[in-house]
PDB file of C-alpha atoms in Angstrom:
ATOM      1  CA  GLN D 111      49.205  17.177  19.633  1.00  0.00           C
ATOM      2  CA  LYS D 112      45.689  17.988  18.417  1.00  0.00           C
ATOM      3  CA  GLU D 113      44.495  21.558  18.884  1.00  0.00           C
ATOM      4  CA  VAL D 114      41.348  20.310  20.649  1.00  0.00           C
ATOM      5  CA  GLU D 115      41.055  17.135  22.699  1.00  0.00           C
ATOM      6  CA  GLN D 116      37.720  15.579  23.597  1.00  0.00           C
ATOM      7  CA  ASP D 117      37.022  12.232  25.225  1.00  0.00           C
ATOM      8  CA  PRO D 118      35.070  10.204  22.637  1.00  0.00           C
ATOM      9  CA  GLY D 119      33.132   8.233  25.257  1.00  0.00           C
ATOM     10  CA  PRO D 120      30.687   6.609  25.010  1.00  0.00           C
ATOM     11  CA  LEU D 121      29.195   8.006  28.176  1.00  0.00           C
ATOM     12  CA  SER D 122      26.153   6.143  29.492  1.00  0.00           C
ATOM     13  CA  VAL D 123      24.044   7.665  32.281  1.00  0.00           C
ATOM     14  CA  PRO D 124      20.591   7.103  33.786  1.00  0.00           C
ATOM     15  CA  GLU D 125      17.773   9.537  33.126  1.00  0.00           C
ATOM     16  CA  GLY D 126      17.900  12.485  35.522  1.00  0.00           C
ATOM     17  CA  ALA D 127      21.683  12.403  35.961  1.00  0.00           C
ATOM     18  CA  ILE D 128      23.948  15.440  35.650  1.00  0.00           C
ATOM     19  CA  VAL D 129      26.278  15.031  32.684  1.00  0.00           C
ATOM     20  CA  SER D 130      29.659  16.710  32.323  1.00  0.00           C
ATOM     21  CA  LEU D 131      31.279  16.914  28.891  1.00  0.00           C
ATOM     22  CA  ASN D 132      34.743  18.393  28.497  1.00  0.00           C
ATOM     23  CA  CYS D 133      37.314  19.621  26.008  1.00  0.00           C
ATOM     24  CA  THR D 134      40.849  20.864  26.412  1.00  0.00           C
ATOM     25  CA  TYR D 135      42.716  22.996  23.921  1.00  0.00           C
ATOM     26  CA  SER D 136      46.262  24.099  23.350  1.00  0.00           C
ATOM     27  CA  ASN D 137      46.005  27.360  21.374  1.00  0.00           C
ATOM     28  CA  SER D 138      45.474  30.449  23.527  1.00  0.00           C
ATOM     29  CA  ALA D 139      44.280  32.329  20.407  1.00  0.00           C
ATOM     30  CA  PHE D 140      40.898  30.611  20.670  1.00  0.00           C
ATOM     31  CA  GLN D 141      38.356  33.167  21.830  1.00  0.00           C
ATOM     32  CA  TYR D 142      34.974  31.746  20.787  1.00  0.00           C
ATOM     33  CA  PHE D 143      33.689  28.536  22.339  1.00  0.00           C
ATOM     34  CA  MET D 144      30.698  26.573  21.107  1.00  0.00           C
ATOM     35  CA  TRP D 145      28.881  23.348  21.818  1.00  0.00           C
ATOM     36  CA  TYR D 146      26.996  21.448  19.144  1.00  0.00           C
ATOM     37  CA  ARG D 147      24.720  18.437  19.450  1.00  0.00           C
ATOM     38  CA  GLN D 148      24.632  15.923  16.608  1.00  0.00           C
ATOM     39  CA  TYR D 149      22.106  13.141  16.271  1.00  0.00           C
ATOM     40  CA  SER D 150      23.049  10.131  14.181  1.00  0.00           C
ATOM     41  CA  ARG D 151      23.257  10.926  10.444  1.00  0.00           C
ATOM     42  CA  LYS D 152      22.185  14.551  10.995  1.00  0.00           C
ATOM     43  CA  GLY D 153      24.031  17.866  10.838  1.00  0.00           C
ATOM     44  CA  PRO D 154      25.390  19.466  14.049  1.00  0.00           C
ATOM     45  CA  GLU D 155      22.935  21.680  15.937  1.00  0.00           C
ATOM     46  CA  LEU D 156      24.278  24.737  17.767  1.00  0.00           C
ATOM     47  CA  LEU D 157      23.489  24.500  21.497  1.00  0.00           C
ATOM     48  CA  MET D 158      25.512  27.262  23.107  1.00  0.00           C
ATOM     49  CA  TYR D 159      28.295  29.719  22.440  1.00  0.00           C
ATOM     50  CA  THR D 160      30.342  31.943  24.684  1.00  0.00           C
ATOM     51  CA  TYR D 161      33.316  34.297  24.490  1.00  0.00           C
ATOM     52  CA  SER D 162      34.592  34.722  27.992  1.00  0.00           C
ATOM     53  CA  SER D 163      35.697  32.712  30.978  1.00  0.00           C
ATOM     54  CA  GLY D 164      32.904  31.818  33.354  1.00  0.00           C
ATOM     55  CA  ASN D 165      29.503  30.176  33.098  1.00  0.00           C
ATOM     56  CA  LYS D 166      26.620  30.647  30.692  1.00  0.00           C
ATOM     57  CA  GLU D 167      23.314  28.965  31.381  1.00  0.00           C
ATOM     58  CA  ASP D 168      20.459  28.095  29.017  1.00  0.00           C
ATOM     59  CA  GLY D 169      17.726  25.934  30.479  1.00  0.00           C
ATOM     60  CA  ARG D 170      19.194  22.573  31.465  1.00  0.00           C
ATOM     61  CA  PHE D 171      22.519  23.390  29.788  1.00  0.00           C
ATOM     62  CA  THR D 172      25.476  25.272  31.292  1.00  0.00           C
ATOM     63  CA  ALA D 173      28.632  26.084  29.340  1.00  0.00           C
ATOM     64  CA  GLN D 174      31.770  26.769  31.340  1.00  0.00           C
ATOM     65  CA  VAL D 175      35.028  28.210  30.056  1.00  0.00           C
ATOM     66  CA  ASP D 176      38.340  28.416  31.921  1.00  0.00           C
ATOM     67  CA  LYS D 177      40.787  30.194  29.638  1.00  0.00           C
ATOM     68  CA  SER D 178      43.637  30.012  32.139  1.00  0.00           C
ATOM     69  CA  SER D 179      43.455  26.210  32.102  1.00  0.00           C
ATOM     70  CA  LYS D 180      42.347  25.998  28.439  1.00  0.00           C
ATOM     71  CA  TYR D 181      39.411  23.874  29.486  1.00  0.00           C
ATOM     72  CA  ILE D 182      35.745  24.056  28.486  1.00  0.00           C
ATOM     73  CA  SER D 183      32.778  22.094  29.776  1.00  0.00           C
ATOM     74  CA  LEU D 184      29.124  21.524  29.042  1.00  0.00           C
ATOM     75  CA  PHE D 185      26.864  20.434  31.881  1.00  0.00           C
ATOM     76  CA  ILE D 186      23.461  18.907  31.272  1.00  0.00           C
ATOM     77  CA  ARG D 187      21.095  18.792  34.241  1.00  0.00           C
ATOM     78  CA  ASP D 188      18.178  16.370  34.554  1.00  0.00           C
ATOM     79  CA  SER D 189      19.334  14.473  31.477  1.00  0.00           C
ATOM     80  CA  GLN D 190      16.665  12.937  29.258  1.00  0.00           C
ATOM     81  CA  PRO D 191      16.748  10.025  26.786  1.00  0.00           C
ATOM     82  CA  SER D 192      16.250  12.632  24.043  1.00  0.00           C
ATOM     83  CA  ASP D 193      19.663  14.072  25.005  1.00  0.00           C
ATOM     84  CA  SER D 194      21.281  10.899  23.637  1.00  0.00           C
ATOM     85  CA  ALA D 195      23.529  12.196  20.864  1.00  0.00           C
ATOM     86  CA  THR D 196      27.111  13.137  20.109  1.00  0.00           C
ATOM     87  CA  TYR D 197      28.250  16.424  21.644  1.00  0.00           C
ATOM     88  CA  LEU D 198      30.929  18.386  19.846  1.00  0.00           C
ATOM     89  CA  CYS D 199      32.940  21.276  21.188  1.00  0.00           C
ATOM     90  CA  ALA D 200      34.060  23.846  18.615  1.00  0.00           C
ATOM     91  CA  LEU D 201      36.500  26.713  18.976  1.00  0.00           C
ATOM     92  CA  ALA D 202      37.484  29.691  16.845  1.00  0.00           C
ATOM     93  CA  SER D 203      39.944  32.533  17.088  1.00  0.00           C
ATOM     94  CA  TYR D 204      39.410  36.228  16.284  1.00  0.00           C
ATOM     95  CA  ASN D 205      41.232  36.234  12.962  1.00  0.00           C
ATOM     96  CA  THR D 206      39.415  33.388  11.212  1.00  0.00           C
ATOM     97  CA  ASP D 207      35.912  31.990  10.767  1.00  0.00           C
ATOM     98  CA  LYS D 208      37.242  28.434  10.768  1.00  0.00           C
ATOM     99  CA  LEU D 209      35.795  26.285  13.559  1.00  0.00           C
ATOM    100  CA  ILE D 210      38.070  23.660  15.075  1.00  0.00           C
ATOM    101  CA  PHE D 211      36.023  20.763  16.388  1.00  0.00           C
ATOM    102  CA  GLY D 212      36.733  18.108  18.959  1.00  0.00           C
ATOM    103  CA  THR D 213      36.117  14.506  17.989  1.00  0.00           C
ATOM    104  CA  GLY D 214      32.789  14.500  19.839  1.00  0.00           C
ATOM    105  CA  THR D 215      31.562  12.623  22.912  1.00  0.00           C
ATOM    106  CA  ARG D 216      28.792  10.094  22.401  1.00  0.00           C
ATOM    107  CA  LEU D 217      26.211  10.304  25.194  1.00  0.00           C
ATOM    108  CA  GLN D 218      23.536   7.744  25.936  1.00  0.00           C
ATOM    109  CA  VAL D 219      20.845   8.479  28.519  1.00  0.00           C
ATOM    110  CA  PHE D 220      18.876   5.385  29.453  1.00  0.00           C
ATOM    111  CA  PRO D 221      15.394   5.447  31.058  1.00  0.00           C
TER     112      PRO D 221
ATOM    113  CA  ASP M  37      11.715  25.500   6.751  1.00  0.00           C
ATOM    114  CA  THR M  38      14.187  28.402   6.787  1.00  0.00           C
ATOM    115  CA  GLY M  39      17.295  26.449   7.776  1.00  0.00           C
ATOM    116  CA  VAL M  40      20.299  25.492   5.674  1.00  0.00           C
ATOM    117  CA  SER M  41      19.417  22.970   2.979  1.00  0.00           C
ATOM    118  CA  GLN M  42      21.725  20.606   1.116  1.00  0.00           C
ATOM    119  CA  ASN M  43      21.199  18.480  -1.953  1.00  0.00           C
ATOM    120  CA  PRO M  44      21.473  15.655  -2.595  1.00  0.00           C
ATOM    121  CA  ARG M  45      21.287  14.069   0.838  1.00  0.00           C
ATOM    122  CA  HIS M  46      23.048  10.953  -0.372  1.00  0.00           C
ATOM    123  CA  LYS M  47      25.329  10.311  -3.315  1.00  0.00           C
ATOM    124  CA  ILE M  48      26.886   7.036  -4.375  1.00  0.00           C
ATOM    125  CA  THR M  49      29.441   7.225  -7.136  1.00  0.00           C
ATOM    126  CA  LYS M  50      32.181   5.185  -8.697  1.00  0.00           C
ATOM    127  CA  ARG M  51      35.823   6.074  -8.248  1.00  0.00           C
ATOM    128  CA  GLY M  52      36.962   8.532 -10.877  1.00  0.00           C
ATOM    129  CA  GLN M  53      33.583  10.181 -11.408  1.00  0.00           C
ATOM    130  CA  ASN M  54      32.870  13.844 -10.696  1.00  0.00           C
ATOM    131  CA  VAL M  55      30.235  14.882  -8.172  1.00  0.00           C
ATOM    132  CA  THR M  56      28.654  18.220  -7.288  1.00  0.00           C
ATOM    133  CA  PHE M  57      26.821  19.167  -4.120  1.00  0.00           C
ATOM    134  CA  ARG M  58      24.615  22.177  -3.526  1.00  0.00           C
ATOM    135  CA  CYS M  59      24.041  24.237  -0.386  1.00  0.00           C
ATOM    136  CA  ASP M  60      21.336  26.856   0.136  1.00  0.00           C
ATOM    137  CA  PRO M  61      22.119  28.982   3.204  1.00  0.00           C
ATOM    138  CA  ILE M  62      19.718  30.776   5.523  1.00  0.00           C
ATOM    139  CA  SER M  63      18.538  33.683   3.396  1.00  0.00           C
ATOM    140  CA  GLU M  64      20.030  36.644   5.269  1.00  0.00           C
ATOM    141  CA  HIS M  65      23.381  34.964   6.023  1.00  0.00           C
ATOM    142  CA  ASN M  66      26.339  36.361   4.102  1.00  0.00           C
ATOM    143  CA  ARG M  67      28.867  33.743   5.268  1.00  0.00           C
ATOM    144  CA  LEU M  68      28.873  30.188   4.008  1.00  0.00           C
ATOM    145  CA  TYR M  69      31.144  27.318   5.047  1.00  0.00           C
ATOM    146  CA  TRP M  70      31.937  23.805   3.870  1.00  0.00           C
ATOM    147  CA  TYR M  71      33.161  21.122   6.267  1.00  0.00           C
ATOM    148  CA  ARG M  72      33.846  17.413   5.877  1.00  0.00           C
ATOM    149  CA  GLN M  73      33.122  14.825   8.566  1.00  0.00           C
ATOM    150  CA  THR M  74      34.252  11.219   8.662  1.00  0.00           C
ATOM    151  CA  LEU M  75      32.961   8.545  11.022  1.00  0.00           C
ATOM    152  CA  GLY M  76      33.945   9.108  14.632  1.00  0.00           C
ATOM    153  CA  GLN M  77      35.494  12.510  13.950  1.00  0.00           C
ATOM    154  CA  GLY M  78      34.382  16.090  14.285  1.00  0.00           C
ATOM    155  CA  PRO M  79      33.792  18.209  11.185  1.00  0.00           C
ATOM    156  CA  GLU M  80      36.937  19.528   9.456  1.00  0.00           C
ATOM    157  CA  PHE M  81      36.933  22.924   7.797  1.00  0.00           C
ATOM    158  CA  LEU M  82      37.271  22.994   4.009  1.00  0.00           C
ATOM    159  CA  THR M  83      36.502  26.517   2.849  1.00  0.00           C
ATOM    160  CA  TYR M  84      34.513  29.658   3.576  1.00  0.00           C
ATOM    161  CA  PHE M  85      32.821  32.440   1.602  1.00  0.00           C
ATOM    162  CA  GLN M  86      31.781  35.904   2.592  1.00  0.00           C
ATOM    163  CA  ASN M  87      29.209  36.887   0.007  1.00  0.00           C
ATOM    164  CA  GLU M  88      30.696  35.638  -3.289  1.00  0.00           C
ATOM    165  CA  ALA M  89      34.342  35.893  -2.201  1.00  0.00           C
ATOM    166  CA  GLN M  90      36.149  32.727  -1.156  1.00  0.00           C
ATOM    167  CA  LEU M  91      38.225  33.963   1.778  1.00  0.00           C
ATOM    168  CA  GLU M  92      39.875  30.872   3.183  1.00  0.00           C
ATOM    169  CA  LYS M  93      40.679  27.373   1.975  1.00  0.00           C
ATOM    170  CA  SER M  94      42.013  24.453   3.977  1.00  0.00           C
ATOM    171  CA  ARG M  95      45.007  22.412   2.894  1.00  0.00           C
ATOM    172  CA  LEU M  96      42.502  19.541   2.861  1.00  0.00           C
ATOM    173  CA  LEU M  97      40.972  21.112  -0.233  1.00  0.00           C
ATOM    174  CA  SER M  98      43.130  19.532  -2.909  1.00  0.00           C
ATOM    175  CA  ASP M  99      43.071  20.674  -6.527  1.00  0.00           C
ATOM    176  CA  ARG M 100      40.336  18.096  -7.193  1.00  0.00           C
ATOM    177  CA  PHE M 101      37.975  20.133  -5.029  1.00  0.00           C
ATOM    178  CA  SER M 102      36.407  23.401  -6.107  1.00  0.00           C
ATOM    179  CA  ALA M 103      33.748  25.517  -4.469  1.00  0.00           C
ATOM    180  CA  GLU M 104      31.799  28.439  -5.824  1.00  0.00           C
ATOM    181  CA  ARG M 105      29.222  30.846  -4.546  1.00  0.00           C
ATOM    182  CA  PRO M 106      27.964  32.852  -7.507  1.00  0.00           C
ATOM    183  CA  LYS M 107      26.069  36.015  -6.580  1.00  0.00           C
ATOM    184  CA  GLY M 108      26.628  35.316  -2.904  1.00  0.00           C
ATOM    185  CA  SER M 109      23.605  33.048  -2.591  1.00  0.00           C
ATOM    186  CA  PHE M 110      23.781  29.254  -2.915  1.00  0.00           C
ATOM    187  CA  SER M 111      27.088  27.414  -3.134  1.00  0.00           C
ATOM    188  CA  THR M 112      28.326  24.333  -4.944  1.00  0.00           C
ATOM    189  CA  LEU M 113      31.154  21.997  -4.010  1.00  0.00           C
ATOM    190  CA  GLU M 114      32.561  19.869  -6.817  1.00  0.00           C
ATOM    191  CA  ILE M 115      34.897  16.936  -6.421  1.00  0.00           C
ATOM    192  CA  GLN M 116      36.616  15.759  -9.593  1.00  0.00           C
ATOM    193  CA  ARG M 117      38.026  12.261 -10.119  1.00  0.00           C
ATOM    194  CA  THR M 118      36.633  11.004  -6.828  1.00  0.00           C
ATOM    195  CA  GLU M 119      38.695   8.638  -4.687  1.00  0.00           C
ATOM    196  CA  GLN M 120      37.545   6.215  -2.013  1.00  0.00           C
ATOM    197  CA  GLY M 121      39.113   8.493   0.603  1.00  0.00           C
ATOM    198  CA  ASP M 122      36.622  11.190  -0.366  1.00  0.00           C
ATOM    199  CA  SER M 123      33.806   9.151   1.208  1.00  0.00           C
ATOM    200  CA  ALA M 124      32.470  11.316   4.027  1.00  0.00           C
ATOM    201  CA  MET M 125      29.628  13.577   5.113  1.00  0.00           C
ATOM    202  CA  TYR M 126      29.943  17.003   3.491  1.00  0.00           C
ATOM    203  CA  LEU M 127      28.405  19.669   5.686  1.00  0.00           C
ATOM    204  CA  CYS M 128      27.465  23.212   4.803  1.00  0.00           C
ATOM    205  CA  ALA M 129      26.921  25.952   7.367  1.00  0.00           C
ATOM    206  CA  SER M 130      25.915  29.589   7.166  1.00  0.00           C
ATOM    207  CA  SER M 131      26.131  32.524   9.523  1.00  0.00           C
ATOM    208  CA  LEU M 132      26.187  36.266  10.049  1.00  0.00           C
ATOM    209  CA  SER M 133      29.255  35.913  12.309  1.00  0.00           C
ATOM    210  CA  ALA M 134      31.892  33.275  13.029  1.00  0.00           C
ATOM    211  CA  ASP M 135      30.547  32.243  16.403  1.00  0.00           C
ATOM    212  CA  THR M 136      27.063  31.155  15.341  1.00  0.00           C
ATOM    213  CA  GLN M 137      27.375  28.831  12.385  1.00  0.00           C
ATOM    214  CA  TYR M 138      24.226  26.885  11.572  1.00  0.00           C
ATOM    215  CA  PHE M 139      24.656  23.589   9.806  1.00  0.00           C
ATOM    216  CA  GLY M 140      22.609  21.846   7.182  1.00  0.00           C
ATOM    217  CA  PRO M 141      21.767  18.120   7.218  1.00  0.00           C
ATOM    218  CA  GLY M 142      24.793  17.209   5.110  1.00  0.00           C
ATOM    219  CA  THR M 143      25.396  15.219   1.947  1.00  0.00           C
ATOM    220  CA  ARG M 144      26.696  11.712   2.524  1.00  0.00           C
ATOM    221  CA  LEU M 145      29.095  10.672  -0.227  1.00  0.00           C
ATOM    222  CA  THR M 146      30.050   7.065  -0.829  1.00  0.00           C
ATOM    223  CA  VAL M 147      32.747   6.367  -3.408  1.00  0.00           C
ATOM    224  CA  LEU M 148      32.835   2.750  -4.568  1.00  0.00           C
TER     225      LEU M 148
END
């Protein structure tokens, strides 16, 4: 079993839709939770990070963590064609700097 | 531009050759990371430096791979006797703490 599971998609939605991207994990030692966006042939770009269960909002993006279920989500409101990219969840535990990434979900937002 | 920079952006080499990549982190960041990403996968951790000390290495980092960070500034990643399985995007990231790692554009390696 992989430490982090993420549906690879692709996920195709119309402009303006609410998008939900999800990851599950198996190791309860994970304490830091991050979402990265990666455009084709570019490096990952940090979108959001959080430490605790609950929601964190930044503009059109909301990160949600449920430690009891080992489940994290990223919601994108009013999605735009420019949001078309691969979204990667990344997790880390207290005792290491190593990020464990999901496989990424490819999102396409069509006009 | 004050982000992480990587050179070269692309490298094509023949099997058995040695290659070296360079990473320049964000200037005030004392932590520097190398990851490898293959098509359709998320980045996989290779190694990490705090200042000039290499603190952690993945089992993925075979003895053909070596990384250095002299003087705690830029870093180099060398792959000796390249194999076709080494073809990937090599990503460098830097940070002040584990939870906010900022990535460079990557070096795409193709081994023929």
